Amino acid sequence: MKNLIRKLKSSLFFWGLISMMLLAYGCSSSSSDSNSVNFLTTIANTTAYIKSEMEKHNSVGLSIAFVSGDKVVWSRGFGWADKEKKIAATADTVYMLGSGTKTLTAVALLKLVEKGIISLDEPIANYISEFNMVDRFPDQIRNMTVRRSLNQHSGIPGDLYNAMVLSGAPWNQWGGCDVYMDWLLDYLNADYPSHPPGQMGTYSNTAFILAGEVALRADGLAGENFPDYLARKLFEPLGMDHTSLFVINENLAKGYEGGEPTEVKVMNCATSGTGGAFTTVKDMARFLIMVNNGGMGPGGARILEPETVAMLGESEKSPLDIDSYFQYGLALDTMDDPVMQYAGRAWIKGGSTGDFHSEMEMLPDKKLGVTVLTNSDTSSRLVWGVIRECLKQAVREKY
């Protein structure tokens, strides 16, 4: 009997110990999922990586913001916003975002999808009646849908850069965005699709300019400037107070090509919602938080519903889409980053204007995100390494 009691006590102690360990693990896991992680190792290792790689790439300036949950964990600048004037880059430095603007445009358009004003699978021509192209493929106009304008499968030529990036503002001087849209639609009416819609993903800036026009017309605002529209529909509700499709001169970084400063490029109607934003990493961090938290921005601003945000990660795979990286989502370069697959969904969008390079990556399943903005042509590959180094460290430290 004594032996039996001794065994029972031993058994109870063993299972009690196991229960305490499980409880401790549960508390630790719960804590890791919250904002309580300080990410000191992530910050230290990423800082060291940035300093080493900037020297290796001869980069001029870089700013980074890292978010977890609904908080900006870390934001900082490195190097120079203006090398000649010795103005340091900071988290408040303004850079050109380039094609990351596409993701902002897509979110504004998805707000209309959520309200039932736009259907992603309706033809573009249903919203822009003048839109047409020379016949080349069966049912081509019907198959050029709003969705395909966002996932790069429209077949619309993407190289129509007429006065897109200049140091002047010709379309504004010639009569504004209406004149540019008239020119673009006239041009497309005399041009052929590059391939059948849906056949494969090919990058098209033109398709995103049309997507911006779809949003304006569907919302009953034909003729309004898209920069004003995007500010009202997205930047203001999200508190992105230092973001605009017009030039922001305060705290604006100098761009550098070949080590020499460049003139400020005025992004105008020709750029529209495809690549014209000026912004800071702090503002882009607010956007990342909104995406990672299912459409809820900092401070509780509801921009989209969770199921609508999830649409960003929807792709259209065809037999010709064989690239391991470019797996286009809606306004995403990839919705399946091969380097970060172990962390669940991994959404990336990059941008470039030649002298400025940007990259942002969101891990919605881990509620982590990083945005990097740079101001020199030598940083085109650097931005990829920085966001992945930071996220790799953050996933390890948080989970």
Tab-separated table of C-alpha atoms in Angstrom:
chain	number	residue	atom	x	y	z
A	1	MET	CA	0.000	0.000	0.000
A	2	LYS	CA	2.825	2.377	0.902
A	3	ASN	CA	4.467	1.637	-2.419
A	4	LEU	CA	1.190	2.379	-4.211
A	5	ILE	CA	0.807	5.727	-2.384
A	6	ARG	CA	4.435	6.563	-3.164
A	7	LYS	CA	3.821	5.814	-6.866
A	8	LEU	CA	0.666	7.902	-6.906
A	9	LYS	CA	2.454	10.846	-5.316
A	10	SER	CA	5.278	10.492	-7.792
A	11	SER	CA	2.793	10.317	-10.666
A	12	LEU	CA	0.868	13.340	-9.414
A	13	PHE	CA	4.118	15.294	-9.039
A	14	PHE	CA	5.173	14.342	-12.565
A	15	TRP	CA	1.889	15.389	-14.172
A	16	GLY	CA	1.733	18.517	-12.039
A	17	LEU	CA	5.188	19.448	-13.281
A	18	ILE	CA	4.120	18.816	-16.887
A	19	SER	CA	0.996	20.942	-16.383
A	20	MET	CA	3.061	23.809	-14.994
A	21	MET	CA	5.456	23.577	-17.952
A	22	LEU	CA	2.559	23.623	-20.419
A	23	LEU	CA	0.989	26.555	-18.620
A	24	ALA	CA	4.298	28.422	-18.700
A	25	TYR	CA	4.686	27.652	-22.400
A	26	GLY	CA	1.135	28.837	-23.019
A	27	CYS	CA	1.815	32.112	-21.243
A	28	SER	CA	5.076	32.502	-23.130
A	29	SER	CA	3.389	31.804	-26.466
A	30	SER	CA	0.592	34.247	-25.684
A	31	SER	CA	3.141	36.859	-24.687
A	32	SER	CA	5.037	36.321	-27.942
A	33	ASP	CA	1.901	36.977	-29.925
A	34	SER	CA	1.375	40.307	-28.192
A	35	ASN	CA	3.318	43.526	-28.457
A	36	SER	CA	5.380	42.693	-25.361
A	37	VAL	CA	8.415	41.443	-27.311
A	38	ASN	CA	11.070	44.177	-27.314
A	39	PHE	CA	12.875	42.906	-30.451
A	40	LEU	CA	16.247	44.156	-29.176
A	41	THR	CA	18.090	41.386	-31.012
A	42	THR	CA	16.188	42.072	-34.227
A	43	ILE	CA	17.011	45.782	-34.058
A	44	ALA	CA	20.669	45.217	-33.205
A	45	ASN	CA	21.264	42.610	-35.902
A	46	THR	CA	19.355	44.543	-38.567
A	47	THR	CA	21.246	47.725	-37.698
A	48	ALA	CA	24.561	45.933	-38.119
A	49	TYR	CA	23.380	44.418	-41.390
A	50	ILE	CA	22.248	47.790	-42.777
A	51	LYS	CA	25.519	49.535	-41.923
A	52	SER	CA	27.574	46.754	-43.495
A	53	GLU	CA	25.460	46.484	-46.649
A	54	MET	CA	25.165	50.241	-47.195
A	55	GLU	CA	28.950	50.469	-47.235
A	56	LYS	CA	29.170	47.484	-49.573
A	57	HIS	CA	26.594	48.963	-51.986
A	58	ASN	CA	27.903	52.530	-51.653
A	59	SER	CA	24.378	53.632	-50.702
A	60	VAL	CA	23.703	57.234	-49.735
A	61	GLY	CA	20.666	57.110	-47.446
A	62	LEU	CA	18.128	54.626	-46.083
A	63	SER	CA	15.168	54.739	-43.707
A	64	ILE	CA	13.416	51.730	-42.196
A	65	ALA	CA	10.284	51.095	-40.152
A	66	PHE	CA	9.407	47.760	-38.540
A	67	VAL	CA	5.929	46.959	-37.198
A	68	SER	CA	4.513	44.220	-35.013
A	69	GLY	CA	0.808	43.948	-34.300
A	70	ASP	CA	-0.575	47.472	-34.140
A	71	LYS	CA	2.684	49.134	-33.066
A	72	VAL	CA	5.667	50.679	-34.819
A	73	VAL	CA	8.462	48.876	-33.006
A	74	TRP	CA	11.389	50.643	-34.648
A	75	SER	CA	11.969	53.408	-37.163
A	76	ARG	CA	15.295	54.976	-38.032
A	77	GLY	CA	17.372	56.581	-40.766
A	78	PHE	CA	20.913	55.750	-41.888
A	79	GLY	CA	23.328	57.740	-44.017
A	80	TRP	CA	22.364	60.962	-45.746
A	81	ALA	CA	19.143	62.505	-46.981
A	82	ASP	CA	21.329	65.169	-48.592
A	83	LYS	CA	25.013	64.255	-48.736
A	84	GLU	CA	26.231	67.670	-49.875
A	85	LYS	CA	24.420	69.570	-47.129
A	86	LYS	CA	25.182	66.868	-44.524
A	87	ILE	CA	21.490	66.348	-43.720
A	88	ALA	CA	21.100	62.948	-42.082
A	89	ALA	CA	18.388	60.517	-43.130
A	90	THR	CA	15.770	59.961	-40.411
A	91	ALA	CA	12.433	58.198	-40.006
A	92	ASP	CA	10.804	61.495	-41.066
A	93	THR	CA	12.754	61.831	-44.335
A	94	VAL	CA	10.496	61.926	-47.415
A	95	TYR	CA	11.344	59.625	-50.332
A	96	MET	CA	9.704	58.735	-53.625
A	97	LEU	CA	7.854	55.436	-53.228
A	98	GLY	CA	7.727	54.406	-56.883
A	99	SER	CA	5.559	51.401	-57.686
A	100	GLY	CA	4.642	50.797	-54.062
A	101	THR	CA	1.988	53.385	-54.941
A	102	LYS	CA	0.145	50.601	-56.782
A	103	THR	CA	-0.683	48.866	-53.500
A	104	LEU	CA	-2.115	52.109	-52.110
A	105	THR	CA	-4.229	52.504	-55.252
A	106	ALA	CA	-5.487	48.925	-54.980
A	107	VAL	CA	-6.659	49.459	-51.387
A	108	ALA	CA	-8.615	52.585	-52.404
A	109	LEU	CA	-10.239	50.589	-55.202
A	110	LEU	CA	-11.022	47.653	-52.887
A	111	LYS	CA	-12.971	50.048	-50.662
A	112	LEU	CA	-15.353	50.462	-53.601
A	113	VAL	CA	-15.430	46.692	-54.181
A	114	GLU	CA	-16.457	46.248	-50.552
A	115	LYS	CA	-19.344	48.670	-51.041
A	116	GLY	CA	-20.522	46.855	-54.184
A	117	ILE	CA	-19.717	49.861	-56.389
A	118	ILE	CA	-17.039	47.973	-58.354
A	119	SER	CA	-16.849	44.304	-59.320
A	120	LEU	CA	-13.319	43.009	-59.847
A	121	ASP	CA	-14.497	40.631	-62.556
A	122	GLU	CA	-16.282	43.244	-64.649
A	123	PRO	CA	-14.454	44.505	-67.766
A	124	ILE	CA	-12.565	47.767	-67.452
A	125	ALA	CA	-14.659	49.002	-70.378
A	126	ASN	CA	-17.795	48.776	-68.223
A	127	TYR	CA	-16.397	51.649	-66.164
A	128	ILE	CA	-14.403	53.500	-68.845
A	129	SER	CA	-16.636	53.448	-71.917
A	130	GLU	CA	-13.942	54.922	-74.213
A	131	PHE	CA	-11.494	52.128	-73.421
A	132	ASN	CA	-10.834	49.846	-76.394
A	133	MET	CA	-7.922	48.228	-78.233
A	134	VAL	CA	-7.378	46.910	-81.761
A	135	ASP	CA	-8.730	43.359	-82.143
A	136	ARG	CA	-6.076	40.713	-81.765
A	137	PHE	CA	-7.525	38.018	-79.500
A	138	PRO	CA	-11.065	36.620	-79.002
A	139	ASP	CA	-13.151	38.513	-76.407
A	140	GLN	CA	-10.124	40.570	-75.438
A	141	ILE	CA	-11.961	43.626	-74.114
A	142	ARG	CA	-14.441	41.540	-72.142
A	143	ASN	CA	-11.538	39.619	-70.568
A	144	MET	CA	-9.608	42.755	-69.606
A	145	THR	CA	-11.169	42.928	-66.167
A	146	VAL	CA	-10.547	45.229	-63.225
A	147	ARG	CA	-9.004	42.287	-61.358
A	148	ARG	CA	-6.522	41.713	-64.170
A	149	SER	CA	-5.559	45.372	-64.189
A	150	LEU	CA	-4.455	44.827	-60.571
A	151	ASN	CA	-2.819	41.389	-60.898
A	152	GLN	CA	-0.784	42.175	-64.040
A	153	HIS	CA	-2.682	39.724	-66.276
A	154	SER	CA	-4.619	42.253	-68.364
A	155	GLY	CA	-2.531	42.087	-71.535
A	156	ILE	CA	-2.505	45.910	-71.649
A	157	PRO	CA	0.929	47.187	-72.784
A	158	GLY	CA	2.837	48.528	-69.824
A	159	ASP	CA	5.445	50.726	-71.459
A	160	LEU	CA	3.439	53.883	-72.197
A	161	TYR	CA	5.742	56.273	-70.349
A	162	ASN	CA	4.817	59.468	-72.170
A	163	ALA	CA	6.066	62.257	-69.869
A	164	MET	CA	5.682	59.984	-66.852
A	165	VAL	CA	8.786	60.984	-64.901
A	166	LEU	CA	10.196	64.428	-65.645
A	167	SER	CA	11.631	67.376	-63.781
A	168	GLY	CA	8.726	69.482	-65.061
A	169	ALA	CA	4.960	69.058	-65.029
A	170	PRO	CA	3.859	69.065	-68.688
A	171	TRP	CA	0.443	67.426	-68.383
A	172	ASN	CA	-0.496	69.842	-65.612
A	173	GLN	CA	0.644	72.743	-67.782
A	174	TRP	CA	-1.194	71.458	-70.851
A	175	GLY	CA	-4.575	71.194	-69.176
A	176	GLY	CA	-4.384	68.595	-66.433
A	177	CYS	CA	-5.222	64.944	-65.946
A	178	ASP	CA	-8.264	64.936	-68.224
A	179	VAL	CA	-6.010	65.777	-71.175
A	180	TYR	CA	-3.618	62.967	-70.296
A	181	MET	CA	-6.427	60.423	-69.950
A	182	ASP	CA	-7.815	61.495	-73.340
A	183	TRP	CA	-4.371	60.977	-74.866
A	184	LEU	CA	-3.917	57.562	-73.210
A	185	LEU	CA	-7.324	56.237	-74.279
A	186	ASP	CA	-6.781	57.491	-77.847
A	187	TYR	CA	-3.412	55.760	-77.932
A	188	LEU	CA	-4.801	52.460	-76.640
A	189	ASN	CA	-7.614	52.582	-79.213
A	190	ALA	CA	-4.944	52.368	-81.911
A	191	ASP	CA	-2.751	49.780	-80.176
A	192	TYR	CA	-2.839	45.989	-79.737
A	193	PRO	CA	-2.847	43.978	-76.495
A	194	SER	CA	0.563	42.468	-75.769
A	195	HIS	CA	-0.952	39.025	-75.095
A	196	PRO	CA	-4.370	37.459	-74.420
A	197	PRO	CA	-5.809	38.584	-71.073
A	198	GLY	CA	-5.140	35.961	-68.428
A	199	GLN	CA	-2.417	34.223	-70.401
A	200	MET	CA	0.459	35.371	-68.192
A	201	GLY	CA	1.547	38.087	-65.811
A	202	THR	CA	3.412	40.977	-67.412
A	203	TYR	CA	4.051	44.217	-65.563
A	204	SER	CA	1.834	47.079	-66.703
A	205	ASN	CA	1.952	50.609	-65.333
A	206	THR	CA	-0.740	51.567	-67.844
A	207	ALA	CA	-3.179	49.058	-66.346
A	208	PHE	CA	-2.844	50.747	-62.941
A	209	ILE	CA	-3.408	54.196	-64.377
A	210	LEU	CA	-6.650	52.806	-65.802
A	211	ALA	CA	-7.489	51.212	-62.433
A	212	GLY	CA	-7.237	54.643	-60.821
A	213	GLU	CA	-9.577	56.042	-63.471
A	214	VAL	CA	-12.008	53.161	-62.831
A	215	ALA	CA	-12.129	54.156	-59.151
A	216	LEU	CA	-12.832	57.793	-59.995
A	217	ARG	CA	-15.595	57.058	-62.471
A	218	ALA	CA	-17.256	54.308	-60.440
A	219	ASP	CA	-17.310	56.653	-57.452
A	220	GLY	CA	-19.019	59.319	-59.558
A	221	LEU	CA	-15.949	61.577	-59.615
A	222	ALA	CA	-14.853	61.524	-63.249
A	223	GLY	CA	-12.563	64.458	-63.900
A	224	GLU	CA	-11.219	64.701	-60.333
A	225	ASN	CA	-7.459	64.435	-59.883
A	226	PHE	CA	-6.526	60.981	-58.631
A	227	PRO	CA	-3.933	62.444	-56.201
A	228	ASP	CA	-6.710	64.346	-54.413
A	229	TYR	CA	-8.940	61.291	-54.450
A	230	LEU	CA	-6.319	58.976	-52.931
A	231	ALA	CA	-5.499	61.519	-50.237
A	232	ARG	CA	-9.144	61.777	-49.211
A	233	LYS	CA	-9.951	58.064	-49.402
A	234	LEU	CA	-6.788	56.571	-47.881
A	235	PHE	CA	-4.079	58.918	-46.618
A	236	GLU	CA	-6.317	61.058	-44.416
A	237	PRO	CA	-8.271	58.173	-42.792
A	238	LEU	CA	-5.005	56.336	-42.076
A	239	GLY	CA	-3.260	59.392	-40.688
A	240	MET	CA	-0.609	59.302	-43.410
A	241	ASP	CA	-0.010	63.036	-43.035
A	242	HIS	CA	3.311	63.070	-44.879
A	243	THR	CA	2.214	61.139	-47.982
A	244	SER	CA	1.022	62.621	-51.265
A	245	LEU	CA	0.983	62.052	-55.010
A	246	PHE	CA	2.138	65.668	-55.267
A	247	VAL	CA	5.721	66.655	-54.475
A	248	ILE	CA	6.460	67.100	-50.753
A	249	ASN	CA	9.395	69.485	-50.407
A	250	GLU	CA	9.682	69.487	-46.612
A	251	ASN	CA	12.261	66.897	-45.472
A	252	LEU	CA	12.549	65.601	-49.065
A	253	ALA	CA	15.655	63.494	-49.660
A	254	LYS	CA	17.944	64.148	-52.596
A	255	GLY	CA	18.061	61.364	-55.143
A	256	TYR	CA	21.434	60.080	-56.381
A	257	GLU	CA	22.489	58.350	-59.585
A	258	GLY	CA	26.098	57.468	-60.236
A	259	GLY	CA	26.990	59.222	-56.994
A	260	GLU	CA	25.627	62.549	-58.238
A	261	PRO	CA	22.459	64.327	-57.003
A	262	THR	CA	19.458	64.322	-59.347
A	263	GLU	CA	16.719	66.852	-59.975
A	264	VAL	CA	13.404	66.332	-58.210
A	265	LYS	CA	11.148	64.331	-60.504
A	266	VAL	CA	7.629	65.732	-60.605
A	267	MET	CA	5.214	62.834	-60.694
A	268	ASN	CA	2.113	64.011	-62.506
A	269	CYS	CA	-1.029	62.719	-64.185
A	270	ALA	CA	0.939	60.269	-66.290
A	271	THR	CA	2.087	58.588	-63.081
A	272	SER	CA	-1.207	58.779	-61.258
A	273	GLY	CA	-1.794	55.763	-59.031
A	274	THR	CA	0.976	53.642	-60.503
A	275	GLY	CA	4.090	55.215	-58.984
A	276	GLY	CA	3.723	58.812	-57.893
A	277	ALA	CA	3.710	58.800	-54.088
A	278	PHE	CA	6.080	60.735	-51.847
A	279	THR	CA	6.143	59.326	-48.317
A	280	THR	CA	8.034	58.464	-45.127
A	281	VAL	CA	8.669	55.109	-43.465
A	282	LYS	CA	6.537	56.228	-40.521
A	283	ASP	CA	3.559	56.777	-42.822
A	284	MET	CA	4.113	53.501	-44.669
A	285	ALA	CA	4.293	51.752	-41.306
A	286	ARG	CA	0.703	52.867	-40.665
A	287	PHE	CA	-0.275	51.236	-43.964
A	288	LEU	CA	1.514	47.973	-43.050
A	289	ILE	CA	-0.247	47.887	-39.681
A	290	MET	CA	-3.601	48.270	-41.428
A	291	VAL	CA	-2.904	45.369	-43.807
A	292	ASN	CA	-1.493	43.053	-41.129
A	293	ASN	CA	-4.441	43.739	-38.830
A	294	GLY	CA	-7.147	42.886	-41.340
A	295	GLY	CA	-7.965	46.419	-42.414
A	296	MET	CA	-7.816	48.099	-38.999
A	297	GLY	CA	-5.398	51.000	-38.954
A	298	PRO	CA	-3.582	52.525	-35.964
A	299	GLY	CA	-5.981	54.100	-33.510
A	300	GLY	CA	-8.884	51.938	-34.666
A	301	ALA	CA	-9.510	53.403	-38.120
A	302	ARG	CA	-11.388	50.721	-40.094
A	303	ILE	CA	-10.217	50.970	-43.724
A	304	LEU	CA	-11.266	47.536	-45.039
A	305	GLU	CA	-12.857	44.355	-43.742
A	306	PRO	CA	-10.504	41.384	-43.157
A	307	GLU	CA	-11.919	39.369	-46.069
A	308	THR	CA	-11.315	42.320	-48.389
A	309	VAL	CA	-7.707	42.712	-47.249
A	310	ALA	CA	-7.209	38.992	-47.956
A	311	MET	CA	-8.009	39.686	-51.621
A	312	LEU	CA	-4.603	41.364	-51.952
A	313	GLY	CA	-3.087	37.896	-51.702
A	314	GLU	CA	-5.242	36.341	-54.416
A	315	SER	CA	-3.323	35.382	-57.546
A	316	GLU	CA	-4.197	34.209	-61.043
A	317	LYS	CA	-1.856	31.390	-62.029
A	318	SER	CA	-1.525	30.409	-65.670
A	319	PRO	CA	0.686	27.701	-67.234
A	320	LEU	CA	3.082	30.442	-68.382
A	321	ASP	CA	3.504	31.935	-64.889
A	322	ILE	CA	6.618	29.939	-64.049
A	323	ASP	CA	8.709	32.540	-62.198
A	324	SER	CA	9.468	31.545	-58.600
A	325	TYR	CA	9.334	35.142	-57.353
A	326	PHE	CA	6.783	37.101	-59.400
A	327	GLN	CA	3.586	35.469	-58.175
A	328	TYR	CA	1.393	38.537	-58.564
A	329	GLY	CA	-1.324	39.254	-56.046
A	330	LEU	CA	-3.499	42.363	-56.327
A	331	ALA	CA	-0.877	45.129	-56.584
A	332	LEU	CA	1.761	42.837	-55.092
A	333	ASP	CA	4.950	41.711	-56.832
A	334	THR	CA	4.521	38.421	-55.050
A	335	MET	CA	1.973	37.045	-52.644
A	336	ASP	CA	4.275	34.100	-51.893
A	337	ASP	CA	7.825	35.287	-51.134
A	338	PRO	CA	9.940	32.121	-51.547
A	339	VAL	CA	12.434	33.290	-48.893
A	340	MET	CA	9.819	33.832	-46.167
A	341	GLN	CA	7.353	31.016	-46.903
A	342	TYR	CA	7.966	29.425	-43.486
A	343	ALA	CA	6.276	32.459	-41.894
A	344	GLY	CA	2.971	31.950	-43.726
A	345	ARG	CA	1.632	34.512	-46.169
A	346	ALA	CA	4.423	36.823	-47.293
A	347	TRP	CA	3.421	39.789	-49.440
A	348	ILE	CA	5.981	42.061	-51.131
A	349	LYS	CA	5.786	45.220	-53.234
A	350	GLY	CA	8.792	47.148	-54.446
A	351	GLY	CA	9.270	50.351	-56.380
A	352	SER	CA	11.905	52.339	-58.215
A	353	THR	CA	12.269	55.697	-59.914
A	354	GLY	CA	15.908	55.127	-60.828
A	355	ASP	CA	17.376	57.172	-57.991
A	356	PHE	CA	14.891	56.084	-55.309
A	357	HIS	CA	14.199	52.445	-54.393
A	358	SER	CA	11.616	51.092	-51.971
A	359	GLU	CA	10.476	47.747	-50.643
A	360	MET	CA	7.768	46.657	-48.223
A	361	GLU	CA	6.916	43.200	-46.990
A	362	MET	CA	3.989	42.114	-44.866
A	363	LEU	CA	3.586	38.828	-42.967
A	364	PRO	CA	-0.149	38.936	-42.147
A	365	ASP	CA	-0.117	35.600	-40.324
A	366	LYS	CA	2.639	36.814	-37.992
A	367	LYS	CA	1.446	40.450	-37.910
A	368	LEU	CA	4.929	41.650	-38.827
A	369	GLY	CA	5.974	44.084	-41.527
A	370	VAL	CA	8.949	46.112	-42.732
A	371	THR	CA	9.244	49.037	-45.115
A	372	VAL	CA	12.531	50.396	-46.473
A	373	LEU	CA	13.039	53.610	-48.475
A	374	THR	CA	16.338	54.625	-50.114
A	375	ASN	CA	17.641	57.496	-52.240
A	376	SER	CA	20.410	56.111	-54.468
A	377	ASP	CA	20.527	53.941	-57.573
A	378	THR	CA	23.019	51.597	-55.886
A	379	SER	CA	20.368	50.472	-53.386
A	380	SER	CA	18.191	48.488	-55.798
A	381	ARG	CA	19.264	45.120	-54.351
A	382	LEU	CA	20.030	46.350	-50.864
A	383	VAL	CA	16.352	46.891	-50.001
A	384	TRP	CA	15.518	43.204	-50.514
A	385	GLY	CA	18.211	42.041	-48.131
A	386	VAL	CA	17.260	44.535	-45.434
A	387	ILE	CA	13.558	43.656	-45.214
A	388	ARG	CA	14.260	39.933	-45.202
A	389	GLU	CA	17.026	40.193	-42.605
A	390	CYS	CA	14.739	42.194	-40.318
A	391	LEU	CA	11.769	39.851	-40.769
A	392	LYS	CA	13.886	36.717	-40.359
A	393	GLN	CA	15.208	38.052	-37.053
A	394	ALA	CA	11.751	39.239	-35.956
A	395	VAL	CA	10.020	35.910	-36.623
A	396	ARG	CA	12.711	34.116	-34.636
A	397	GLU	CA	12.466	36.553	-31.739
A	398	LYS	CA	8.659	36.770	-31.585
A	399	TYR	CA	7.846	33.102	-32.171
